[in-house]
Every structure is written in C-alpha cells, then in structure tokens.
C-alpha positions as a printed Julia matrix, in Angstrom:
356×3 Matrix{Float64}:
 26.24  124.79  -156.77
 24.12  122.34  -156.64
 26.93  119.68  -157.39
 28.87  120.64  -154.52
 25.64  120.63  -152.29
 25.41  116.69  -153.02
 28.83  115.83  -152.76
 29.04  117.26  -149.48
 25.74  115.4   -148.65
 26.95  112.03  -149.62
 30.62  113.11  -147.71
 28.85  113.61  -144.51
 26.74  110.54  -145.06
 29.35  108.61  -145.74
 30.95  109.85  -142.87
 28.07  109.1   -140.37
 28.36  105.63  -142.05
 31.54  104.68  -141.3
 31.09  106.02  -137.59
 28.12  103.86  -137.26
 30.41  100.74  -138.47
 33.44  101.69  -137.25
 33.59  103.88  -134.23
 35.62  102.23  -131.23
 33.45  101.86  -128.49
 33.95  100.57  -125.2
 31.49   97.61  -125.16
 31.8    94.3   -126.64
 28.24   92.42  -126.85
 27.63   89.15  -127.34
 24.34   87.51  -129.1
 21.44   86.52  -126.73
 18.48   84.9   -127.91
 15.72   86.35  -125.75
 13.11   83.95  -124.66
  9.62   84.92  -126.13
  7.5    87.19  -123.55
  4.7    85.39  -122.2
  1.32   86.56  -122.99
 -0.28   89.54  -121.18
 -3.09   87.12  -119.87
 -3.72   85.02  -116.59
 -1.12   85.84  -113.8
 -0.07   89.0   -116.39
 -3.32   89.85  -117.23
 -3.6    93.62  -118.5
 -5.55   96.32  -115.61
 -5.58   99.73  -114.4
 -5.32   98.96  -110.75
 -2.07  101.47  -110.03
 -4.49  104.25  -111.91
 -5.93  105.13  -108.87
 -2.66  105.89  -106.6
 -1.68  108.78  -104.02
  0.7   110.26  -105.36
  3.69  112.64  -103.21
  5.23  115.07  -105.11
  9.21  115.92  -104.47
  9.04  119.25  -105.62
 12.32  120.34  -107.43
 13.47  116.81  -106.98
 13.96  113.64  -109.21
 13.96  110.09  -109.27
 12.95  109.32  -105.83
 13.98  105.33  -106.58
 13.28  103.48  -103.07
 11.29  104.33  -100.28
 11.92  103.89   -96.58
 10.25  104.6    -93.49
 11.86  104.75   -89.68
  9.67  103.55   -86.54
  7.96  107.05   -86.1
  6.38  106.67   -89.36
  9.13  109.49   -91.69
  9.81  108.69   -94.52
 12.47  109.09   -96.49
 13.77  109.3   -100.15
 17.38  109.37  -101.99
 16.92  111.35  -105.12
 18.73  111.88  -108.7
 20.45  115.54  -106.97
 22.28  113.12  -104.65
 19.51  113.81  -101.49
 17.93  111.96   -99.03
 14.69  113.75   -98.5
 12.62  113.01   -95.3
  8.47  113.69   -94.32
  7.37  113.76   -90.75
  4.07  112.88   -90.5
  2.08  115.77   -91.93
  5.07  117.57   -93.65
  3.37  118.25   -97.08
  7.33  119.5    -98.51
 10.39  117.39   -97.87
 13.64  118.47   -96.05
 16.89  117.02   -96.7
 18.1   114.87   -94.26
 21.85  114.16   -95.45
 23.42  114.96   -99.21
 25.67  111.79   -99.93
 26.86  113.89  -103.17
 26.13  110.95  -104.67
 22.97  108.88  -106.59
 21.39  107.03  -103.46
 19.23  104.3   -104.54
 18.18  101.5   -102.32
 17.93  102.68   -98.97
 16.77  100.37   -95.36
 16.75  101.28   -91.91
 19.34   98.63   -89.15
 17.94   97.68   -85.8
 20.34  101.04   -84.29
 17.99  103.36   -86.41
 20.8   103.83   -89.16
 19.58  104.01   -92.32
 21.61  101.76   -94.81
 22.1   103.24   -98.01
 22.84  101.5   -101.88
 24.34  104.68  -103.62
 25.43  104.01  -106.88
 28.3   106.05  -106.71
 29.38  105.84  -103.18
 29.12  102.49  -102.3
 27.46  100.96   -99.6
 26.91  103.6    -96.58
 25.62  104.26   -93.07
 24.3   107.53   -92.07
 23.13  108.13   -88.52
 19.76  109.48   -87.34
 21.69  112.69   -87.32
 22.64  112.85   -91.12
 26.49  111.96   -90.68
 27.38  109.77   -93.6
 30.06  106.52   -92.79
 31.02  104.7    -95.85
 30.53  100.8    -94.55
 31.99   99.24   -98.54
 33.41  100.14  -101.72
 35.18   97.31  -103.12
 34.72   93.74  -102.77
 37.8    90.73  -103.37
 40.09   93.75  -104.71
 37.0    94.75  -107.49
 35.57   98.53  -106.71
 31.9    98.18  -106.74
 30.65  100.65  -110.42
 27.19  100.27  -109.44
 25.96   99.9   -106.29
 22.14   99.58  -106.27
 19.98   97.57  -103.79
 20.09   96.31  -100.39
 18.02   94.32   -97.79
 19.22   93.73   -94.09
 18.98   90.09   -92.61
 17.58   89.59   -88.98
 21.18   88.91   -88.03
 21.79   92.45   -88.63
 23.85   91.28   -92.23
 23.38   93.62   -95.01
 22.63   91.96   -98.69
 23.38   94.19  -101.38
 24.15   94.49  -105.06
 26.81   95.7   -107.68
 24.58   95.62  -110.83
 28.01   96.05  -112.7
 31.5    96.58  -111.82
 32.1    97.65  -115.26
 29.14  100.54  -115.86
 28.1   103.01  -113.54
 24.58  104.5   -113.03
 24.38  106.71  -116.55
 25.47  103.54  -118.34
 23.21  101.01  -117.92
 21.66  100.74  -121.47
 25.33   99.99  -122.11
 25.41   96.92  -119.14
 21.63   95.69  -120.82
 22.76   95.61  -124.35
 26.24   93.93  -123.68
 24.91   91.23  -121.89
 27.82   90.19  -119.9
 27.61   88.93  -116.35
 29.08   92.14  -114.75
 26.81   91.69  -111.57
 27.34   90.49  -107.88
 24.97   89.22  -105.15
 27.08   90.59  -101.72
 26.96   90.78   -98.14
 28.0    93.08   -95.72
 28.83   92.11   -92.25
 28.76   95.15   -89.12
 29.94   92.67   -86.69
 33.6    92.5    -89.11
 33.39   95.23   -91.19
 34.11   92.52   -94.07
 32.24   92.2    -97.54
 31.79   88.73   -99.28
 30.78   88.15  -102.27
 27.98   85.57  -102.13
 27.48   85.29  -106.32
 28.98   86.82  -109.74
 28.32   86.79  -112.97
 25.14   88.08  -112.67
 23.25   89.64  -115.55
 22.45   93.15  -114.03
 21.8    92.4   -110.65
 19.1    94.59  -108.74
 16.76   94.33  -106.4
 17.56   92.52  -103.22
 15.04   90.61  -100.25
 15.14   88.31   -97.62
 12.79   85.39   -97.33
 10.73   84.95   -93.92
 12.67   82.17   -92.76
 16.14   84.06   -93.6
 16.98   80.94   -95.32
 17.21   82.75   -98.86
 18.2    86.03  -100.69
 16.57   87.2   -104.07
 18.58   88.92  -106.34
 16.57   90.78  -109.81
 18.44   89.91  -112.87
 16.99   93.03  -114.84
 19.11   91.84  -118.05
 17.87   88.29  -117.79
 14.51   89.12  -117.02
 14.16   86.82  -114.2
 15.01   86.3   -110.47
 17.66   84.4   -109.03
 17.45   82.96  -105.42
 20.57   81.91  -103.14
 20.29   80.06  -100.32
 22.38   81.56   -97.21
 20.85   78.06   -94.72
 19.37   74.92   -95.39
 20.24   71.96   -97.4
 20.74   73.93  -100.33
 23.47   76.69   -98.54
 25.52   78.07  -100.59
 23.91   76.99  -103.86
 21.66   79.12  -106.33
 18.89   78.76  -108.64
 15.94   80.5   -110.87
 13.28   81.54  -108.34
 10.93   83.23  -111.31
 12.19   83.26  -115.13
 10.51   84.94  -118.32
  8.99   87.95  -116.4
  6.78   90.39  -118.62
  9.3    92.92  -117.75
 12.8    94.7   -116.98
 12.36   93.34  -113.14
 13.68   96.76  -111.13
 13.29   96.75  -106.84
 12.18   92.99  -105.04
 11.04   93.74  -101.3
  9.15   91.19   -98.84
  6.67   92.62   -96.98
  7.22   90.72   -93.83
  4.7    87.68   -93.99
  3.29   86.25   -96.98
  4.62   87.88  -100.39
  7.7    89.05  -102.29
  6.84   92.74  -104.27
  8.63   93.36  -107.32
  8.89   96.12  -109.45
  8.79   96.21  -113.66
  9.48   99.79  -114.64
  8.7    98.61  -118.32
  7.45   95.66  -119.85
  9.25   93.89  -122.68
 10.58   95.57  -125.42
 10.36   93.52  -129.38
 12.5    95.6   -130.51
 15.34   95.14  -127.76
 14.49   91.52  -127.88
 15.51   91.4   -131.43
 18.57   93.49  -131.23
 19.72   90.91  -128.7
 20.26   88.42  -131.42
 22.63   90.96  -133.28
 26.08   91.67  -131.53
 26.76   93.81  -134.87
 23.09   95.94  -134.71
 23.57   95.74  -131.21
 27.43   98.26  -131.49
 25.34  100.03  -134.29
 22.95  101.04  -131.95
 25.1   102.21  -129.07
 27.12  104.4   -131.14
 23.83  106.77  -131.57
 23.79  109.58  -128.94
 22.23  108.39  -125.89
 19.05  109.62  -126.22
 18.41  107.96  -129.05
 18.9   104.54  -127.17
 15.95  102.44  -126.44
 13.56  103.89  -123.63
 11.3   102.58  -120.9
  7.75  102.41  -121.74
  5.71  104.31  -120.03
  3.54  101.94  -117.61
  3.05  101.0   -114.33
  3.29   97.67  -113.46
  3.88   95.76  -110.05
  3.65   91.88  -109.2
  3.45   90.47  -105.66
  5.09   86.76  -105.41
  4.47   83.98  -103.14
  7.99   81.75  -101.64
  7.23   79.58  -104.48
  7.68   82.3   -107.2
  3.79   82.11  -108.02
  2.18   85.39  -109.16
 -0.6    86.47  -106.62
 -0.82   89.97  -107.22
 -0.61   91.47  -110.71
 -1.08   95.69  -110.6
 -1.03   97.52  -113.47
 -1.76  100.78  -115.19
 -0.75  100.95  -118.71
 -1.6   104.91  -119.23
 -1.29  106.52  -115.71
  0.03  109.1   -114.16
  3.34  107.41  -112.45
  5.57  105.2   -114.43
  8.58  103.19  -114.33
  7.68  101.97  -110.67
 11.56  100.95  -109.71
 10.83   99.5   -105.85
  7.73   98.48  -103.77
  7.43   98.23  -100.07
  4.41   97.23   -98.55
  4.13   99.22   -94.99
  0.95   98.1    -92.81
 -1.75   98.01   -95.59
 -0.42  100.87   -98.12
  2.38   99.87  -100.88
  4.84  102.51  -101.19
  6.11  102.92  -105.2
  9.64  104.58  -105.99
 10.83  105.97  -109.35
 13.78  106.39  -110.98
 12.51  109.37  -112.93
  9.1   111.11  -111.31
  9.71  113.82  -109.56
  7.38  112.04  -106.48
  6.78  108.51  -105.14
  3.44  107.37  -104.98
  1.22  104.75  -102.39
 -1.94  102.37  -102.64
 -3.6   100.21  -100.6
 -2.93   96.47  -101.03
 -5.77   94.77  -102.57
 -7.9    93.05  -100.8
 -7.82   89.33  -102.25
C-alpha cells in the first residue's frame, strides 16, 4: 500500500513538473533587466497622508477605477459589473446611469455634456446625458483595440486615449506585464471626422492619459516600464516623443492634470523585488504564468499618489502604506478635493490637496 501511495505521488509530481516546463502557453516573454527602484526617501519619502481620506462606498459594486464629475457637481463611476454609477449632490447610494455591458474604465465629460468613456471591452464610447450609449472607436489602422483603458479630451474637443494592449484584454494583464512586449498605443480620436490615428505604438502597457496646459503635449503611463512617456501634438518637437519621468517607485496606473499647475498620477503598488527579478528570466518568467491565476504576483496593498510639475519634478508625494483604500488607479483633482478611483474597492475615496 504504501508503495503504490508513493509512486502515485512522484507520478503526479512528475506530472505537475512537466506542465510547469512544458505546457503551451500563449505568451512568449522576453528578458528585461529592471532598473533598480529608487530609494523610498526625498521626493518618495514614506507617509501616511492618504490615511486620513473620505471614503464613498459603492455598495454591491466593484472597482470603481476613474472618477468624473459633470458641471452640476454628479459624479459618476464605471464599475467591474459593467455600470456607470452616478451621485447627485447629497445622494448617499448610487443609481446607474447607463450599463455599457462592458468594463468601463477611464471616463471624461466633452464640452456637449457627453461623457467619454475608455471601456476595456467596448472600445472607445459616447453616452449622452440621457444614458444612450454610441460606440465612437474600436479598431485603429485595421488592429481591434484588446484593451481600451484611459482617455483625456484636448481643448479642441480631440479625444486622447489608450490601447494598453491589442494582444490582452482586461483579465490578462499580468500576462501583458510579464511578457514585456510593446503591445500598447498612444491614440486620438477626432468628433469633427469620426477618424482614429494612432499617434504612438509599441508602448509597454500604456495607461493613463493627460493633456498639458498649453495642449502642446500628451502623457501616456507606461505601467510595464515604470515610467511616463510624453508626445508632443505642437511645438518644435511635434510629432516626436520622449521620457517625461522614468524609474517611478511604482506600477504608474491613471495620470490626470488638474487644470493649472500639476500632473496627478496614480501607483496602485509600489515595486515588486520579486517581479523585478523574474524579469531577468524569460524561462521563470513561462514557469510562473502557467500557475493558476491567483497564484500570480499581486498588488501590494498601499496607497500611494504623486503630483508632477511640466518638468516631471515630484511636488507632491501622498502615501499610506497600511490604510483603508488601496491600489489608488486614477486621481483627479476637482476645486480643492482629489478624487481617488480603484480598480478593486468597492468605493472611491477624496482628500483635500495639501496645502504646500
């Protein structure tokens, strides 16, 4: 008995060994040596700032990842269940404002009182104050978009947006992060032509979108990269692209400019050793993704926001390291209260700007 107990041990462990080795899988990674994370001092310096936030529960709801807010102060939410939830002023429970049967992520409102929506599944869509839904893109240069995530809309009225990947869609992304391809475009979406361009490619996860003050600039989060990537729409530099912030202290998520003076961006984890490391193994790297997916590397729990200058410098650095909201995914500043989105609390959460 207890022979055949250990041969069909070392069976099924042999087994689970070859799957781990062998298994065809649909990613191919490539080796990345990961630059060392600075030091959690100066500009990065550890706080608990973000302990103290409001935070706005969405009841049965989840993920609540961007935050926007129409002229008559509602605001409104796209949420994991495919929802747009919406607040008047003194609602204390949401109502759903339009189902997009979707995952709606970065949402904006146009000067006609549309709001524009980033939904990951969807595309790129319109949906009128009364909760009708127009798709405005789904493809770009004969490419469907896999991942449609952020957007910011230009003064002309041109909507910037990004396809984090055309290859992996919203429950993949550990598999986009790990391969470390360039699946990602920077994009723009005209209303005047109905036409999409695509502005940049081979981006490594691209994210979070803005629009500098002098709408001379976009900002596109490279969350795989770590770092932010700025192309220039006007100027001497049209056309052309470069590193507007590199090395961040974490996965950069949502980048929003707050009208004046600074560029939010949200870190829904800092740097992970271990990911770091795996980075440098294409082999450990298949290994890994082969395990079930909840056994693949997680966010860390933390809060963590920074607020940049038009030169890239750090000038606000908000943190909470044990509180109770985590993975902060977008920031927009609204008067004198930052509004934080999630891509896994079941609420969104505000604070006041510090006072510097």
């Amino acid at each position: 008995m207890k022979f055949t107990f250990w041969k069909l041990l070392l069976l099924i462990l042999g087994l689970a060994i070859l799957y781990l080795l062998f298994w065809p899988i649909d990613v191919d990674p490539v080796k990345w040596e990961a630059p060392a994370p600075p030091l959690m001092e100066g500009d990065y310096a550890i706080n608990d700032y973000l302990a103290n936030i409001e935070i706005i529960s969405t009841g049965e709801y989840h993920g609540p990842e961007d935050i926007a807010i129409d002229s008559s102060g509602q605001i409104f939410a796209g949420v994991e269940e495919g929802k747009i939830l919406t607040w008047k002023p003194g609602d204390k429970e949401a109502s759903i404002f339009a189902d997009t049967k979707g995952r709606p992520l970065g949402l904006h409102f146009d000067s006609t009182g549309h709001l524009i929506v980033a939904d990951a599944v969807k595309g790129l869509l319109s949906v009128s104050k009364a909760g009708k839904i127009e798709v405005l893109s789904t493809e770009a240069n004969g490419k469907p978009f896999a991942f449609t995530d952020d957007l910011e809309i230009a003064p002309d009225g041109k909507i910037y947006f990004s396809d984090a990947s055309w290859k992996w869609g919203v429950h993949d992304f550990v598999m986009d992060l790990m391969e470390q391809r360039p699946y990602g475009r920077l994009l723009v979406y005209d209303p005047s032509t109905k036409s999409t361009e695509v502005l940049l490619e081979d981006l490594y996860f691209a994210n979070g979108i803005a629009v500098s003050k002098n709408n001379d600039f976009v900002l596109v989060n490279e969350t795989g990269r770590y770092r932010i990537t700025r192309y220039w729409v006007d100027g001497p530099n049209k056309g052309q692209s470069d590193i507007f912030i590199d090395n961040l202290p974490g996965f950069p998520d949502g980048v929003s400019f707050n009208g004046d003076d600074i560029f939010w961006v949200a870190l829904p984890s800092p740097r992970k050793a271990s990911v770091d490391q795996l980075h440098a193994s294409p082999f450990m790297k298949k290994i890994m993704l082969r395990f079930p997916k909840w056994m693949h590397p997680k966010a860390t729990r933390y809060g963590f926001v920074l607020g940049l200058d038009h030169g890239g410098n750090v000038i606000y650095n908000l943190q909470d390291p044990a509180g109770p909201f985590s993975q902060v995914t977008s920031v927009q500043q609204f008067g004198d209260e930052i509004f934080l989105g999630s891509l896994v609390e079941p609420a969104f959460a505000k604070i006041k700007v510090p006072v510097k």
